[in-house]
Amino acid sequence: MATHNILLAPGDGIGPEVVGQTRRVLEAVGERFGHEFAFESALVGAAAIAAEGIEITDEVVDRARSCDAVLLGACGVAGGAAINGRHPERAVLRLRTELALWTNIRPVQIFEPIIDSSPIKPEILRGVDMVVLRELTGGVYYAEPRGRLTVDGEPAARDTMLYRRSEVERIGHRAFQMARRRRGKVTSVDKQNVLESSAYWHEVMTEVAAQYPDVEMDQILVDAFAMRLILSPRDFDVVVTTNMFGDIITDEMAVLSASLGMMPSASLGDSSRGLYEPIHGAAPDIAGQGLANPIGAILSAAMMLRLSFDLETEAQAIEDAVSAALDAGYRTADIKEAGSSHVGTSDMGEAIIARIGVPAAA
């Protein structure tokens, strides 16, 4: 029996709570399906700054390189503040860089039992099935020069938005290859009317599209996409976009799923090793109270089983268990309907575990 080595990086705020429940779910999967998962734990974010004086140590990075996958909770403190000049969130950026992860994958799954928890009308949401591929290593978050300077005697700051052909091509190919396995449509999101880097992105994506005549492609400005995402989300299948635009629109996508707490993500490079995390933040205001929704983290583990370990049946079992728990009426505070009661983090985890590998009712 192969052992799958997973590095758990709970991080800050509600991270330890949701990662704790996710570990229990993975242990249940291992027991029910006969798999061996070996877990290690590591400090990242504010927890690492408190213990080590840095948001992530070289030793943790080395351990991440040697494992099969990393499951992260959340990094950060209230208001996104720095701690002794250190930013907890940069632990995630370093992991993405050191592990050479260049695609962030965020699916949108609509669960019928909580469809009324979204502010979007149910008739708009039903049938939504989309995934966003966000480029992770280029763009304004990483390019140089950046920093503070003086311009004409006045204090100023600058960032650089730069994309190389190779960065655009490789995520373009990944998007089109994914679309071939889905509904055969790619939407490329940019701002080519005002940004030179976006005009280049647009140009290279057009060239990549020509290699996939069986896949439909449309290209849309990011502001127009932000509107259409709410008005007609069923229009989209595979969406591919830049680092910064993807960061913003994937948070907007959470309104479709009713809560940030429902949204999983995966970050992948050339190999099967990936970084998996819910898209929500550390939420320090509710940390330690048992109020956090663990579903985003649990669904991230399902993505891990599918994408890093090639365990499709087991991944589907987790997703089915989440759906069954919601169908049975289990709700955390962020997804409860007005006037209804809710369960805590551990109770939601237990409800999902109880339904793993249980055949769906006819």
Coordinates of C-alpha atoms in Angstrom, one line a residue:
M1 CA 0.0 0.0 0.0
A2 CA 1.4 3.4 -1.0
T3 CA 1.7 6.0 1.7
H4 CA 0.6 9.5 0.8
N5 CA 2.7 12.1 2.7
I6 CA 0.8 15.3 3.6
L7 CA 2.3 18.3 5.3
L8 CA -0.4 20.1 7.4
A9 CA 0.2 23.8 7.8
P10 CA -2.8 25.1 9.9
G11 CA -1.5 28.6 10.1
D12 CA -3.5 31.3 12.0
G13 CA -7.0 32.1 13.2
I14 CA -9.5 29.5 12.2
G15 CA -6.8 27.6 10.2
P16 CA -6.1 25.0 12.9
E17 CA -9.8 24.3 13.4
V18 CA -10.6 23.7 9.7
V19 CA -7.4 21.8 9.1
G20 CA -8.1 19.6 12.1
Q21 CA -11.5 18.6 10.8
T22 CA -10.0 18.0 7.3
R23 CA -7.4 15.7 8.8
R24 CA -10.2 13.7 10.4
V25 CA -12.0 13.5 7.1
L26 CA -8.9 12.2 5.3
E27 CA -8.3 9.6 8.1
A28 CA -11.9 8.4 7.6
V29 CA -11.2 8.1 3.8
G30 CA -8.1 6.1 4.5
E31 CA -10.0 3.8 6.8
R32 CA -12.9 3.3 4.5
F33 CA -10.9 2.9 1.2
G34 CA -7.8 1.3 2.5
H35 CA -5.3 4.1 2.0
E36 CA -2.4 5.2 4.2
F37 CA -2.0 9.0 4.8
A38 CA 1.0 10.1 6.8
F39 CA 0.7 13.6 8.3
E40 CA 3.3 16.1 9.5
S41 CA 2.6 19.5 10.9
A42 CA 4.4 22.8 10.4
L43 CA 4.1 26.3 11.6
V44 CA 3.5 29.0 9.0
G45 CA 2.2 32.6 9.1
A46 CA 1.8 34.5 12.4
A47 CA 2.3 31.3 14.3
A48 CA 5.7 30.9 12.7
I49 CA 6.6 34.5 13.3
A50 CA 5.8 34.1 17.0
A51 CA 7.9 30.9 17.3
E52 CA 10.7 31.5 14.8
G53 CA 10.7 35.2 14.0
I54 CA 9.9 34.5 10.3
E55 CA 6.6 33.6 8.5
I56 CA 8.1 30.3 7.2
T57 CA 11.4 28.7 7.8
D58 CA 13.7 27.1 5.3
E59 CA 13.2 23.8 7.2
V60 CA 9.5 24.0 6.6
V61 CA 10.0 24.8 2.9
D62 CA 12.3 21.7 2.6
R63 CA 9.7 19.6 4.3
A64 CA 7.1 20.9 1.8
R65 CA 9.4 19.9 -1.1
S66 CA 9.7 16.4 0.2
C67 CA 6.0 15.6 0.8
D68 CA 3.3 14.7 -1.7
A69 CA 1.0 17.6 -0.9
V70 CA 0.6 20.5 1.4
L71 CA -2.7 21.3 3.1
L72 CA -2.8 24.9 4.4
G73 CA -5.4 26.5 6.7
A74 CA -5.0 30.3 6.6
C75 CA -2.3 32.9 7.3
G76 CA -2.8 36.4 8.7
V77 CA -4.0 38.5 11.6
A78 CA -6.7 41.2 12.0
G79 CA -6.5 43.9 9.4
G80 CA -3.7 42.2 7.5
A81 CA -1.2 43.9 9.9
A82 CA 2.5 43.1 9.9
I83 CA 4.1 41.5 13.0
N84 CA 7.6 42.9 13.7
G85 CA 7.8 43.9 10.1
R86 CA 6.8 40.5 8.9
H87 CA 3.7 39.7 6.9
P88 CA 2.2 36.3 7.8
E89 CA 0.5 36.0 4.3
R90 CA 3.9 35.9 2.6
A91 CA 4.4 32.3 3.8
V92 CA 1.9 31.3 1.2
L93 CA 3.7 33.3 -1.5
R94 CA 7.0 31.7 -0.6
L95 CA 5.5 28.2 -0.7
R96 CA 4.0 28.8 -4.2
T97 CA 7.4 30.1 -5.4
E98 CA 9.6 27.4 -3.8
L99 CA 7.3 24.6 -5.0
A100 CA 7.1 26.2 -8.5
L101 CA 3.4 26.3 -8.4
W102 CA 2.1 28.4 -11.3
T103 CA -1.6 27.6 -11.5
N104 CA -4.3 28.3 -8.9
I105 CA -7.5 26.3 -9.5
R106 CA -10.8 27.4 -8.0
P107 CA -14.0 25.5 -8.9
V108 CA -17.5 26.8 -8.2
Q109 CA -19.8 24.1 -7.0
I110 CA -23.5 25.0 -6.2
F111 CA -25.0 22.9 -3.5
E112 CA -28.8 22.8 -3.9
P113 CA -29.6 22.5 -0.2
I114 CA -28.0 25.9 0.5
I115 CA -28.9 27.7 -2.8
D116 CA -31.1 30.1 -0.9
S117 CA -28.2 31.2 1.3
S118 CA -26.6 33.0 -1.6
P119 CA -27.9 36.6 -2.4
I120 CA -28.0 35.5 -6.1
K121 CA -31.4 34.2 -7.3
P122 CA -31.6 30.4 -7.5
E123 CA -32.7 30.5 -11.1
I124 CA -29.4 32.2 -11.9
L125 CA -27.3 29.7 -9.9
R126 CA -28.8 26.4 -10.9
G127 CA -26.6 24.7 -13.5
V128 CA -23.4 26.8 -12.7
D129 CA -20.3 24.6 -13.2
M130 CA -17.2 26.7 -13.7
V131 CA -13.5 26.7 -12.7
V132 CA -11.1 29.6 -12.6
L133 CA -7.4 29.1 -13.4
R134 CA -5.3 32.0 -12.0
E135 CA -1.7 32.4 -13.0
L136 CA 0.4 32.5 -9.9
T137 CA 4.0 33.3 -10.6
G138 CA 3.9 36.4 -12.8
G139 CA 2.2 39.8 -12.8
V140 CA 2.2 42.6 -10.3
Y141 CA 2.6 40.5 -7.2
Y142 CA 6.1 39.3 -8.1
A143 CA 7.7 41.5 -10.8
E144 CA 10.4 44.0 -10.2
P145 CA 11.1 46.8 -9.8
R146 CA 8.8 47.6 -6.9
G147 CA 9.0 49.6 -3.7
R148 CA 9.1 53.2 -2.3
L149 CA 10.9 56.0 -4.1
T150 CA 10.9 59.7 -4.7
V151 CA 9.4 61.2 -7.9
D152 CA 10.0 64.9 -8.5
G153 CA 10.7 65.4 -4.9
E154 CA 7.5 63.7 -3.7
P155 CA 7.2 60.3 -1.9
A156 CA 5.8 57.6 -4.2
A157 CA 5.5 53.9 -4.6
R158 CA 5.5 51.6 -7.6
D159 CA 4.8 48.0 -8.7
T160 CA 5.5 46.3 -12.0
M161 CA 3.0 44.2 -13.9
L162 CA 5.0 41.9 -16.2
Y163 CA 4.2 38.7 -18.1
R164 CA 6.6 36.5 -20.0
R165 CA 5.4 34.5 -23.0
S166 CA 6.2 31.2 -21.3
E167 CA 4.0 32.1 -18.3
V168 CA 1.0 32.9 -20.5
E169 CA 1.5 30.0 -22.8
R170 CA 1.7 27.3 -20.1
I171 CA -1.4 28.4 -18.2
G172 CA -3.2 28.8 -21.5
H173 CA -2.4 25.2 -22.5
R174 CA -3.6 24.0 -19.1
A175 CA -6.9 25.9 -19.5
F176 CA -7.6 24.5 -23.0
Q177 CA -6.6 21.0 -22.0
M178 CA -9.0 21.2 -19.0
A179 CA -11.8 22.6 -21.2
R180 CA -11.4 19.5 -23.5
R181 CA -12.3 17.4 -20.4
R182 CA -15.3 19.6 -19.5
R183 CA -17.7 21.5 -21.7
G184 CA -15.2 22.8 -24.3
K185 CA -15.1 26.5 -23.6
V186 CA -12.4 28.9 -22.3
T187 CA -12.9 32.5 -21.3
S188 CA -9.7 34.6 -21.0
V189 CA -10.0 37.6 -18.8
D190 CA -7.7 40.6 -19.2
K191 CA -7.6 44.4 -19.4
Q192 CA -6.1 44.7 -22.8
N193 CA -7.6 48.0 -23.7
V194 CA -5.4 49.9 -21.2
L195 CA -2.6 47.6 -19.9
E196 CA 0.3 46.6 -22.1
S197 CA 0.8 43.4 -20.2
S198 CA -2.8 42.5 -20.7
A199 CA -2.6 43.3 -24.4
Y200 CA 0.3 40.8 -24.6
W201 CA -1.7 38.3 -22.5
H202 CA -4.6 38.7 -25.0
E203 CA -2.2 38.2 -28.0
V204 CA -0.6 35.1 -26.6
M205 CA -3.9 33.5 -25.6
T206 CA -5.2 34.0 -29.1
E207 CA -2.1 32.1 -30.4
V208 CA -2.7 29.3 -27.9
A209 CA -6.4 29.1 -28.8
A210 CA -5.5 28.4 -32.5
Q211 CA -3.9 25.1 -31.4
Y212 CA -7.3 23.9 -30.0
P213 CA -9.8 24.3 -32.8
D214 CA -12.2 22.0 -30.9
V215 CA -12.4 24.4 -27.9
E216 CA -14.4 27.6 -28.0
M217 CA -12.7 30.7 -26.7
D218 CA -13.9 34.2 -25.8
Q219 CA -11.9 37.0 -24.4
I220 CA -13.4 39.6 -22.0
L221 CA -12.3 42.6 -20.1
V222 CA -12.1 42.0 -16.4
D223 CA -14.7 44.7 -15.5
A224 CA -17.2 43.2 -17.9
F225 CA -16.5 39.8 -16.5
A226 CA -17.1 40.9 -12.9
M227 CA -20.6 42.0 -14.0
R228 CA -21.4 38.9 -16.1
L229 CA -20.1 36.6 -13.3
I230 CA -23.1 37.7 -11.2
L231 CA -25.7 38.2 -14.0
S232 CA -25.0 35.0 -16.0
P233 CA -22.5 32.7 -14.4
R234 CA -23.8 29.7 -16.4
D235 CA -22.1 31.3 -19.4
F236 CA -18.6 30.2 -18.2
D237 CA -16.8 26.9 -18.2
V238 CA -13.0 27.3 -17.8
V239 CA -11.9 30.9 -17.0
V240 CA -8.2 31.8 -17.2
T241 CA -6.7 35.0 -16.0
T242 CA -3.8 36.9 -14.5
N243 CA -2.5 36.7 -10.9
M244 CA -4.1 39.9 -9.7
F245 CA -7.4 39.7 -11.6
G246 CA -7.8 36.1 -10.5
D247 CA -7.2 37.0 -6.9
I248 CA -10.1 39.5 -7.0
I249 CA -12.6 37.7 -9.1
T250 CA -12.3 34.4 -7.3
D251 CA -13.3 36.1 -4.1
E252 CA -16.3 37.6 -6.0
M253 CA -17.1 34.0 -7.0
A254 CA -17.7 33.1 -3.4
V255 CA -21.1 34.9 -3.4
L256 CA -22.2 32.2 -5.9
S257 CA -21.4 29.4 -3.4
A258 CA -23.1 31.3 -0.5
S259 CA -19.9 31.8 1.5
L260 CA -16.1 32.0 1.4
G261 CA -16.2 29.1 3.8
M262 CA -17.4 26.8 1.0
M263 CA -14.7 27.5 -1.5
P264 CA -11.7 25.2 -2.1
S265 CA -8.6 25.8 -4.1
A266 CA -5.5 24.0 -5.4
S267 CA -2.2 25.3 -6.6
L268 CA -0.2 23.2 -9.0
G269 CA 3.0 23.3 -11.1
D270 CA 4.5 20.8 -13.5
S271 CA 4.4 17.8 -11.1
S272 CA 1.5 16.3 -9.1
R273 CA 2.7 17.9 -5.8
G274 CA 0.2 20.7 -4.9
L275 CA -0.7 23.2 -2.3
Y276 CA -4.4 23.0 -1.2
E277 CA -6.2 25.5 0.9
P278 CA -9.7 27.1 1.4
I279 CA -9.9 30.6 0.0
H280 CA -11.1 32.2 3.2
G281 CA -8.8 34.1 5.4
A282 CA -7.8 33.5 9.0
A283 CA -10.9 35.2 10.4
P284 CA -9.4 36.0 13.8
D285 CA -12.6 37.4 15.1
I286 CA -14.2 33.9 15.2
A287 CA -11.1 31.9 15.9
G288 CA -11.3 29.3 18.7
Q289 CA -15.1 29.6 19.0
G290 CA -16.0 26.6 16.9
L291 CA -17.9 28.8 14.4
A292 CA -15.7 28.3 11.3
N293 CA -17.0 26.5 8.3
P294 CA -14.6 23.6 7.5
I295 CA -16.2 22.7 4.1
G296 CA -13.8 24.8 2.0
A297 CA -10.8 23.0 3.6
I298 CA -12.5 19.6 3.3
L299 CA -13.3 20.2 -0.4
S300 CA -9.7 21.3 -0.8
A301 CA -8.7 17.8 0.5
A302 CA -11.0 16.3 -2.1
M303 CA -9.1 18.2 -4.8
M304 CA -5.9 16.9 -3.3
L305 CA -7.1 13.3 -3.6
R306 CA -8.1 13.9 -7.2
L307 CA -5.2 16.0 -8.5
S308 CA -2.2 14.9 -6.5
F309 CA -3.0 11.3 -5.7
D310 CA -5.3 10.3 -8.6
L311 CA -8.0 9.0 -6.2
E312 CA -11.1 10.1 -8.1
T313 CA -13.5 7.7 -6.3
E314 CA -12.3 8.9 -2.9
A315 CA -12.5 12.6 -3.9
Q316 CA -16.0 12.1 -5.1
A317 CA -16.9 10.3 -1.8
I318 CA -15.9 13.5 0.1
E319 CA -17.9 15.7 -2.2
D320 CA -20.9 13.4 -1.9
A321 CA -20.6 13.4 1.9
V322 CA -20.5 17.2 2.0
S323 CA -23.6 17.3 -0.1
A324 CA -25.4 14.7 2.0
A325 CA -24.6 16.6 5.2
L326 CA -26.0 19.7 3.8
D327 CA -29.0 17.8 2.5
A328 CA -29.6 16.6 6.1
G329 CA -29.8 20.1 7.3
Y330 CA -26.4 20.7 8.8
R331 CA -25.3 24.4 8.6
T332 CA -22.5 26.4 10.0
A333 CA -23.3 30.0 10.9
D334 CA -22.1 31.5 7.6
I335 CA -24.5 29.4 5.5
K336 CA -27.6 29.1 7.7
E337 CA -30.9 30.4 6.6
A338 CA -32.6 33.3 8.5
G339 CA -34.3 31.9 11.6
S340 CA -32.6 28.5 11.5
S341 CA -30.1 27.1 13.9
H342 CA -26.5 26.1 13.1
V343 CA -23.8 23.6 14.2
G344 CA -20.2 24.2 15.0
T345 CA -17.0 23.3 13.2
S346 CA -16.5 19.9 14.8
D347 CA -20.2 18.9 14.4
M348 CA -20.1 19.7 10.7
G349 CA -16.9 17.7 10.4
E350 CA -18.5 14.8 12.1
A351 CA -21.6 15.0 9.9
I352 CA -19.4 14.8 6.8
I353 CA -17.3 11.9 8.2
A354 CA -20.4 9.9 9.0
R355 CA -21.4 10.1 5.4
I356 CA -18.2 9.2 3.7
G357 CA -18.5 6.0 1.6
V358 CA -22.2 5.7 2.4
P359 CA -24.3 5.1 -0.8
A360 CA -26.6 8.0 -1.7
A361 CA -30.3 7.4 -1.1
A362 CA -32.2 6.4 -4.2

